[in-house]
Amino acid sequence: MSQNPFLVPYSTPHQTAPFDKITNADYLPALKEGMTQGRSDVAAIVNNPAKPTFENTIVALERSGDLLGKVTSVLFNLNSAETSPELQKIVKEASPMLSEYRNDIGLNEKLFARVKAVYDQRASLKLNPESAMLLEKSYKGFARNGANLDEKGKERLRAIDKELSQLSLQFGENVLNETNEYTMPVTSEKDLAGLPDYVLEAAKATAKQKGKEGWVFTLQAPSYGPFMQYADNRELRKKLYMAYNGRSFHGDKNDNSATIQKIINLRYERANLLGYPTHADFVLEESMAGSRTKVQGFLDELVTYARPAAERQLLELTTYAKGHGFTEDKLQAWDNSYYAEKLKKEKYDLDDETLKPYFKLENVLNGAFTVANKLYGITFKERKDIPVYNPEVKTFDVFDKDGKFLAVFYGDYFPRPGKRSGAWMNDVQGQKVENGENIRPHIVNVCNFTRPTDTKPSLLTFYEVTTLFHEFGHGLHGMLANGTFESLSGTSVPRDFVELPSQVMENWCYDPEALKLFAKHYQTGEVIPNELIEKIRASQNFMAGMANLRQLRLGLIDMYYHNQKPTGETVSQVEGRVDSVANLFPHVDGVAISPAFSHIFAGGYSAGYYSYKWSEVLDADAFEFFKEKGGLDNKAAADSFRKNVLEKGGSEKPMELYKKFRGREPSPKAMLRRSGLIL
């Protein structure tokens, strides 16, 4: 045990995780020791003869289980970004133990009695807002997770939580397997017509890596997306579309249909057990929206704006396609990106092939750093001596404007077989104040961008540029965190507030001043011309109605599963109901969104996917404030956003924080204007 790197003080820079020393054999012993220590911490609270106080009960509970948090943050980060069959096996063994551990604490009657005793005297404690929030969250955490149940109810809750943890892991593994196992080899050059050189070069490199002749396309985003946009061969577009949208929906070992039914049934049973009509009621009680009625109404109202715009745009796209050789009555889903890319090129003389040379990955990342510097005064300095879990990961020290150390930032940007698809932000160490020391966070951004080739560096599509800025916005929420309690720090906020910092950052990708800071031709160093910037801005709302409808479709699918008693309908039946309202393309057998909808079945967004649209209301309104008084030079807006949003985490109610930043509640009109859905 003495050799286990988790069980000795880290000797790395800033006490970062010693990824170079951690082996798979270290996890389970360290987890078990962490749980032992955590249970000992809780026992000390429960057996304290002194009467319950905020310090000896609430703060003590907040500080318990440090070692366990240290181990799980590394384990689950790696299970997403650098997994392997062996690591997946460890996580499967660990998850039910962790579920049991959490329930041992959450269902501890004596511990809850002490927490309730403090909560009942809250009016007389004169706590500051952050401490008051910790007390409220602590009490609700017990009440919302079974502390008031009888013994039979508690046992059932334990069984449900254990099964849910395993099902969620299985769901994610199945999607990863499906994504990794599929390849589409192409050996005839005529089947490659329309594909840009950068796509062909990447496909050739993939074929070489897999020991195959010709070109190989995969379901990874940098391969799938460009193929659907540019490939003239409609049959191959359909083939790749069916593979991507049929992931975990083939009735085989990776099929998630039965897993979905089990998950939604267990979530519903769990909510009922705790006194809530539905899983959505349970989740949304603690959200900014507050109720499933509010969320459903929000989504339904946005559909009334988005659908007419989407119908007009689909008609325009269909007319264009028919004028360019399309002979069928209706476009299929695998025609959408292809003809949209061509129409965009014709309308705005703009495509990714034109823009990519200006978006070298290193330049875009430096651009995000520079925007953060101009807004908040922070700086980034790359380090080579911080251990990483993969050689591709870059690390940076982050400093405040006065030179004070703020955070460690890890950037991980390319797809690998052990990395799940998509993009996300995590922390390996959270921020908190303990024993008078402000312990600074270690933040990770993980993405899946276009790899460098033998002849070109990593050149990003504009979508990838906005994705990098989005995840970096989450990163800033973590890096600038400045609270006392880790459970309220950084991104520990309601789901429908957490996307505000990330989506605010995306706006700078369309801002001329910001673009000129980093959009420089990778060969000539030429700053992106004004003409191209205007085209980017002019095309910002291109097909926005269809894009909005797609996001609303995902939110409605999520709510259909979670805002009522499970109907027993199949995945296809559920999606068919939603598609009657929020999908304009013809139905295709053999594909479905749900079996690979990891956000809601393997992530934390169940009954919360609406958050992306909800946060768009916030970010559009917030960005108007930045632009009102000087854009990047609007120090009043930047200082207020940092002080009231980025630093505060979940220490106060989200609406109160937003009003402190903006001076008023958000207006949805800014989002509708930006999307071109109203004038």
PDB file of N, CA and C in Angstrom, residues 393-442:
ATOM      1  N   VAL A 393      -1.648  15.197 -24.504  1.00  0.00           N
ATOM      2  CA  VAL A 393      -2.243  16.179 -23.592  1.00  0.00           C
ATOM      3  C   VAL A 393      -1.244  17.283 -23.287  1.00  0.00           C
ATOM      4  N   LYS A 394      -1.694  18.532 -23.416  1.00  0.00           N
ATOM      5  CA  LYS A 394      -0.857  19.692 -23.087  1.00  0.00           C
ATOM      6  C   LYS A 394      -1.274  20.244 -21.728  1.00  0.00           C
ATOM      7  N   THR A 395      -0.305  20.796 -20.989  1.00  0.00           N
ATOM      8  CA  THR A 395      -0.615  21.351 -19.670  1.00  0.00           C
ATOM      9  C   THR A 395      -0.124  22.795 -19.566  1.00  0.00           C
ATOM     10  N   PHE A 396      -0.850  23.588 -18.786  1.00  0.00           N
ATOM     11  CA  PHE A 396      -0.547  25.011 -18.641  1.00  0.00           C
ATOM     12  C   PHE A 396      -0.748  25.448 -17.192  1.00  0.00           C
ATOM     13  N   ASP A 397       0.133  26.323 -16.736  1.00  0.00           N
ATOM     14  CA  ASP A 397      -0.123  27.082 -15.514  1.00  0.00           C
ATOM     15  C   ASP A 397      -0.991  28.279 -15.887  1.00  0.00           C
ATOM     16  N   VAL A 398      -1.926  28.609 -15.030  1.00  0.00           N
ATOM     17  CA  VAL A 398      -2.795  29.765 -15.254  1.00  0.00           C
ATOM     18  C   VAL A 398      -2.536  30.765 -14.132  1.00  0.00           C
ATOM     19  N   PHE A 399      -2.308  32.026 -14.514  1.00  0.00           N
ATOM     20  CA  PHE A 399      -2.000  33.078 -13.537  1.00  0.00           C
ATOM     21  C   PHE A 399      -3.008  34.218 -13.640  1.00  0.00           C
ATOM     22  N   ASP A 400      -3.291  34.832 -12.502  1.00  0.00           N
ATOM     23  CA  ASP A 400      -4.169  36.005 -12.478  1.00  0.00           C
ATOM     24  C   ASP A 400      -3.385  37.234 -12.921  1.00  0.00           C
ATOM     25  N   LYS A 401      -4.087  38.358 -13.056  1.00  0.00           N
ATOM     26  CA  LYS A 401      -3.431  39.573 -13.576  1.00  0.00           C
ATOM     27  C   LYS A 401      -2.331  40.082 -12.652  1.00  0.00           C
ATOM     28  N   ASP A 402      -2.382  39.693 -11.374  1.00  0.00           N
ATOM     29  CA  ASP A 402      -1.328  40.117 -10.445  1.00  0.00           C
ATOM     30  C   ASP A 402      -0.202  39.075 -10.359  1.00  0.00           C
ATOM     31  N   GLY A 403      -0.236  38.065 -11.244  1.00  0.00           N
ATOM     32  CA  GLY A 403       0.811  37.045 -11.262  1.00  0.00           C
ATOM     33  C   GLY A 403       0.579  35.887 -10.314  1.00  0.00           C
ATOM     34  N   LYS A 404      -0.538  35.925  -9.597  1.00  0.00           N
ATOM     35  CA  LYS A 404      -0.836  34.872  -8.626  1.00  0.00           C
ATOM     36  C   LYS A 404      -1.330  33.612  -9.345  1.00  0.00           C
ATOM     37  N   PHE A 405      -0.845  32.445  -8.905  1.00  0.00           N
ATOM     38  CA  PHE A 405      -1.242  31.174  -9.523  1.00  0.00           C
ATOM     39  C   PHE A 405      -2.732  30.927  -9.320  1.00  0.00           C
ATOM     40  N   LEU A 406      -3.422  30.540 -10.430  1.00  0.00           N
ATOM     41  CA  LEU A 406      -4.868  30.325 -10.386  1.00  0.00           C
ATOM     42  C   LEU A 406      -5.275  28.861 -10.561  1.00  0.00           C
ATOM     43  N   ALA A 407      -4.621  28.163 -11.517  1.00  0.00           N
ATOM     44  CA  ALA A 407      -5.101  26.826 -11.863  1.00  0.00           C
ATOM     45  C   ALA A 407      -4.083  26.105 -12.732  1.00  0.00           C
ATOM     46  N   VAL A 408      -4.283  24.796 -12.854  1.00  0.00           N
ATOM     47  CA  VAL A 408      -3.615  23.999 -13.891  1.00  0.00           C
ATOM     48  C   VAL A 408      -4.668  23.681 -14.944  1.00  0.00           C
ATOM     49  N   PHE A 409      -4.283  23.829 -16.216  1.00  0.00           N
ATOM     50  CA  PHE A 409      -5.211  23.550 -17.314  1.00  0.00           C
ATOM     51  C   PHE A 409      -4.626  22.455 -18.202  1.00  0.00           C
ATOM     52  N   TYR A 410      -5.405  21.390 -18.409  1.00  0.00           N
ATOM     53  CA  TYR A 410      -5.027  20.299 -19.311  1.00  0.00           C
ATOM     54  C   TYR A 410      -5.874  20.409 -20.587  1.00  0.00           C
ATOM     55  N   GLY A 411      -5.224  20.334 -21.761  1.00  0.00           N
ATOM     56  CA  GLY A 411      -5.943  20.329 -23.034  1.00  0.00           C
ATOM     57  C   GLY A 411      -5.702  19.026 -23.778  1.00  0.00           C
ATOM     58  N   ASP A 412      -6.778  18.324 -24.116  1.00  0.00           N
ATOM     59  CA  ASP A 412      -6.703  17.006 -24.765  1.00  0.00           C
ATOM     60  C   ASP A 412      -7.632  17.049 -25.977  1.00  0.00           C
ATOM     61  N   TYR A 413      -7.083  17.105 -27.202  1.00  0.00           N
ATOM     62  CA  TYR A 413      -7.885  17.559 -28.337  1.00  0.00           C
ATOM     63  C   TYR A 413      -8.130  16.576 -29.475  1.00  0.00           C
ATOM     64  N   PHE A 414      -7.557  15.367 -29.457  1.00  0.00           N
ATOM     65  CA  PHE A 414      -7.696  14.485 -30.620  1.00  0.00           C
ATOM     66  C   PHE A 414      -8.393  13.174 -30.264  1.00  0.00           C
ATOM     67  N   PRO A 415      -9.149  12.602 -31.215  1.00  0.00           N
ATOM     68  CA  PRO A 415      -9.822  11.322 -30.953  1.00  0.00           C
ATOM     69  C   PRO A 415      -8.841  10.164 -30.825  1.00  0.00           C
ATOM     70  N   ARG A 416      -9.191   9.215 -29.964  1.00  0.00           N
ATOM     71  CA  ARG A 416      -8.426   7.973 -29.783  1.00  0.00           C
ATOM     72  C   ARG A 416      -9.424   6.852 -29.501  1.00  0.00           C
ATOM     73  N   PRO A 417      -9.038   5.610 -29.717  1.00  0.00           N
ATOM     74  CA  PRO A 417      -9.962   4.506 -29.431  1.00  0.00           C
ATOM     75  C   PRO A 417     -10.442   4.479 -27.977  1.00  0.00           C
ATOM     76  N   GLY A 418      -9.615   4.920 -27.025  1.00  0.00           N
ATOM     77  CA  GLY A 418     -10.000   4.880 -25.615  1.00  0.00           C
ATOM     78  C   GLY A 418     -10.754   6.103 -25.135  1.00  0.00           C
ATOM     79  N   LYS A 419     -11.101   7.002 -26.055  1.00  0.00           N
ATOM     80  CA  LYS A 419     -11.777   8.250 -25.670  1.00  0.00           C
ATOM     81  C   LYS A 419     -13.194   8.252 -26.230  1.00  0.00           C
ATOM     82  N   ARG A 420     -14.170   8.559 -25.371  1.00  0.00           N
ATOM     83  CA  ARG A 420     -15.533   8.634 -25.897  1.00  0.00           C
ATOM     84  C   ARG A 420     -15.675   9.848 -26.803  1.00  0.00           C
ATOM     85  N   SER A 421     -16.686   9.830 -27.654  1.00  0.00           N
ATOM     86  CA  SER A 421     -16.873  10.923 -28.609  1.00  0.00           C
ATOM     87  C   SER A 421     -17.437  12.146 -27.895  1.00  0.00           C
ATOM     88  N   GLY A 422     -17.394  13.285 -28.591  1.00  0.00           N
ATOM     89  CA  GLY A 422     -17.928  14.518 -28.018  1.00  0.00           C
ATOM     90  C   GLY A 422     -16.841  15.394 -27.426  1.00  0.00           C
ATOM     91  N   ALA A 423     -17.256  16.317 -26.574  1.00  0.00           N
ATOM     92  CA  ALA A 423     -16.327  17.261 -25.944  1.00  0.00           C
ATOM     93  C   ALA A 423     -16.860  17.581 -24.556  1.00  0.00           C
ATOM     94  N   TRP A 424     -15.948  17.741 -23.587  1.00  0.00           N
ATOM     95  CA  TRP A 424     -16.403  17.995 -22.225  1.00  0.00           C
ATOM     96  C   TRP A 424     -15.295  18.632 -21.393  1.00  0.00           C
ATOM     97  N   MET A 425     -15.696  19.117 -20.230  1.00  0.00           N
ATOM     98  CA  MET A 425     -14.763  19.673 -19.245  1.00  0.00           C
ATOM     99  C   MET A 425     -14.943  18.904 -17.939  1.00  0.00           C
ATOM    100  N   ASN A 426     -13.835  18.607 -17.284  1.00  0.00           N
ATOM    101  CA  ASN A 426     -13.841  17.979 -15.961  1.00  0.00           C
ATOM    102  C   ASN A 426     -12.812  18.684 -15.088  1.00  0.00           C
ATOM    103  N   ASP A 427     -12.846  18.372 -13.799  1.00  0.00           N
ATOM    104  CA  ASP A 427     -11.702  18.767 -12.981  1.00  0.00           C
ATOM    105  C   ASP A 427     -11.083  17.521 -12.362  1.00  0.00           C
ATOM    106  N   VAL A 428      -9.765  17.564 -12.191  1.00  0.00           N
ATOM    107  CA  VAL A 428      -9.060  16.493 -11.484  1.00  0.00           C
ATOM    108  C   VAL A 428      -8.897  16.893 -10.024  1.00  0.00           C
ATOM    109  N   GLN A 429      -8.938  18.187  -9.778  1.00  0.00           N
ATOM    110  CA  GLN A 429      -8.950  18.708  -8.411  1.00  0.00           C
ATOM    111  C   GLN A 429      -9.852  19.928  -8.393  1.00  0.00           C
ATOM    112  N   GLY A 430     -10.788  19.952  -7.455  1.00  0.00           N
ATOM    113  CA  GLY A 430     -11.686  21.086  -7.342  1.00  0.00           C
ATOM    114  C   GLY A 430     -11.074  22.207  -6.521  1.00  0.00           C
ATOM    115  N   GLN A 431     -11.763  23.355  -6.539  1.00  0.00           N
ATOM    116  CA  GLN A 431     -11.281  24.520  -5.779  1.00  0.00           C
ATOM    117  C   GLN A 431     -12.009  24.586  -4.442  1.00  0.00           C
ATOM    118  N   LYS A 432     -11.274  24.953  -3.390  1.00  0.00           N
ATOM    119  CA  LYS A 432     -11.874  25.141  -2.072  1.00  0.00           C
ATOM    120  C   LYS A 432     -10.899  25.905  -1.195  1.00  0.00           C
ATOM    121  N   VAL A 433     -11.388  26.398  -0.075  1.00  0.00           N
ATOM    122  CA  VAL A 433     -10.528  27.011   0.938  1.00  0.00           C
ATOM    123  C   VAL A 433     -10.527  26.092   2.151  1.00  0.00           C
ATOM    124  N   GLU A 434      -9.328  25.667   2.557  1.00  0.00           N
ATOM    125  CA  GLU A 434      -9.221  24.737   3.680  1.00  0.00           C
ATOM    126  C   GLU A 434      -8.024  25.137   4.531  1.00  0.00           C
ATOM    127  N   ASN A 435      -8.241  25.254   5.835  1.00  0.00           N
ATOM    128  CA  ASN A 435      -7.188  25.673   6.769  1.00  0.00           C
ATOM    129  C   ASN A 435      -6.542  26.983   6.313  1.00  0.00           C
ATOM    130  N   GLY A 436      -7.369  27.872   5.804  1.00  0.00           N
ATOM    131  CA  GLY A 436      -6.888  29.192   5.386  1.00  0.00           C
ATOM    132  C   GLY A 436      -6.214  29.223   4.030  1.00  0.00           C
ATOM    133  N   GLU A 437      -6.055  28.042   3.384  1.00  0.00           N
ATOM    134  CA  GLU A 437      -5.384  27.999   2.079  1.00  0.00           C
ATOM    135  C   GLU A 437      -6.413  27.861   0.961  1.00  0.00           C
ATOM    136  N   ASN A 438      -6.266  28.700  -0.086  1.00  0.00           N
ATOM    137  CA  ASN A 438      -7.131  28.596  -1.258  1.00  0.00           C
ATOM    138  C   ASN A 438      -6.530  27.539  -2.186  1.00  0.00           C
ATOM    139  N   ILE A 439      -7.079  26.345  -2.145  1.00  0.00           N
ATOM    140  CA  ILE A 439      -6.575  25.233  -2.968  1.00  0.00           C
ATOM    141  C   ILE A 439      -7.125  25.399  -4.376  1.00  0.00           C
ATOM    142  N   ARG A 440      -6.219  25.546  -5.342  1.00  0.00           N
ATOM    143  CA  ARG A 440      -6.611  25.913  -6.698  1.00  0.00           C
ATOM    144  C   ARG A 440      -6.928  24.680  -7.553  1.00  0.00           C
ATOM    145  N   PRO A 441      -7.794  24.841  -8.532  1.00  0.00           N
ATOM    146  CA  PRO A 441      -8.300  23.701  -9.294  1.00  0.00           C
ATOM    147  C   PRO A 441      -7.375  23.237 -10.419  1.00  0.00           C
ATOM    148  N   HIS A 442      -7.560  21.973 -10.824  1.00  0.00           N
ATOM    149  CA  HIS A 442      -6.884  21.379 -11.981  1.00  0.00           C
ATOM    150  C   HIS A 442      -7.969  20.993 -12.982  1.00  0.00           C
TER     151      HIS A 442
END
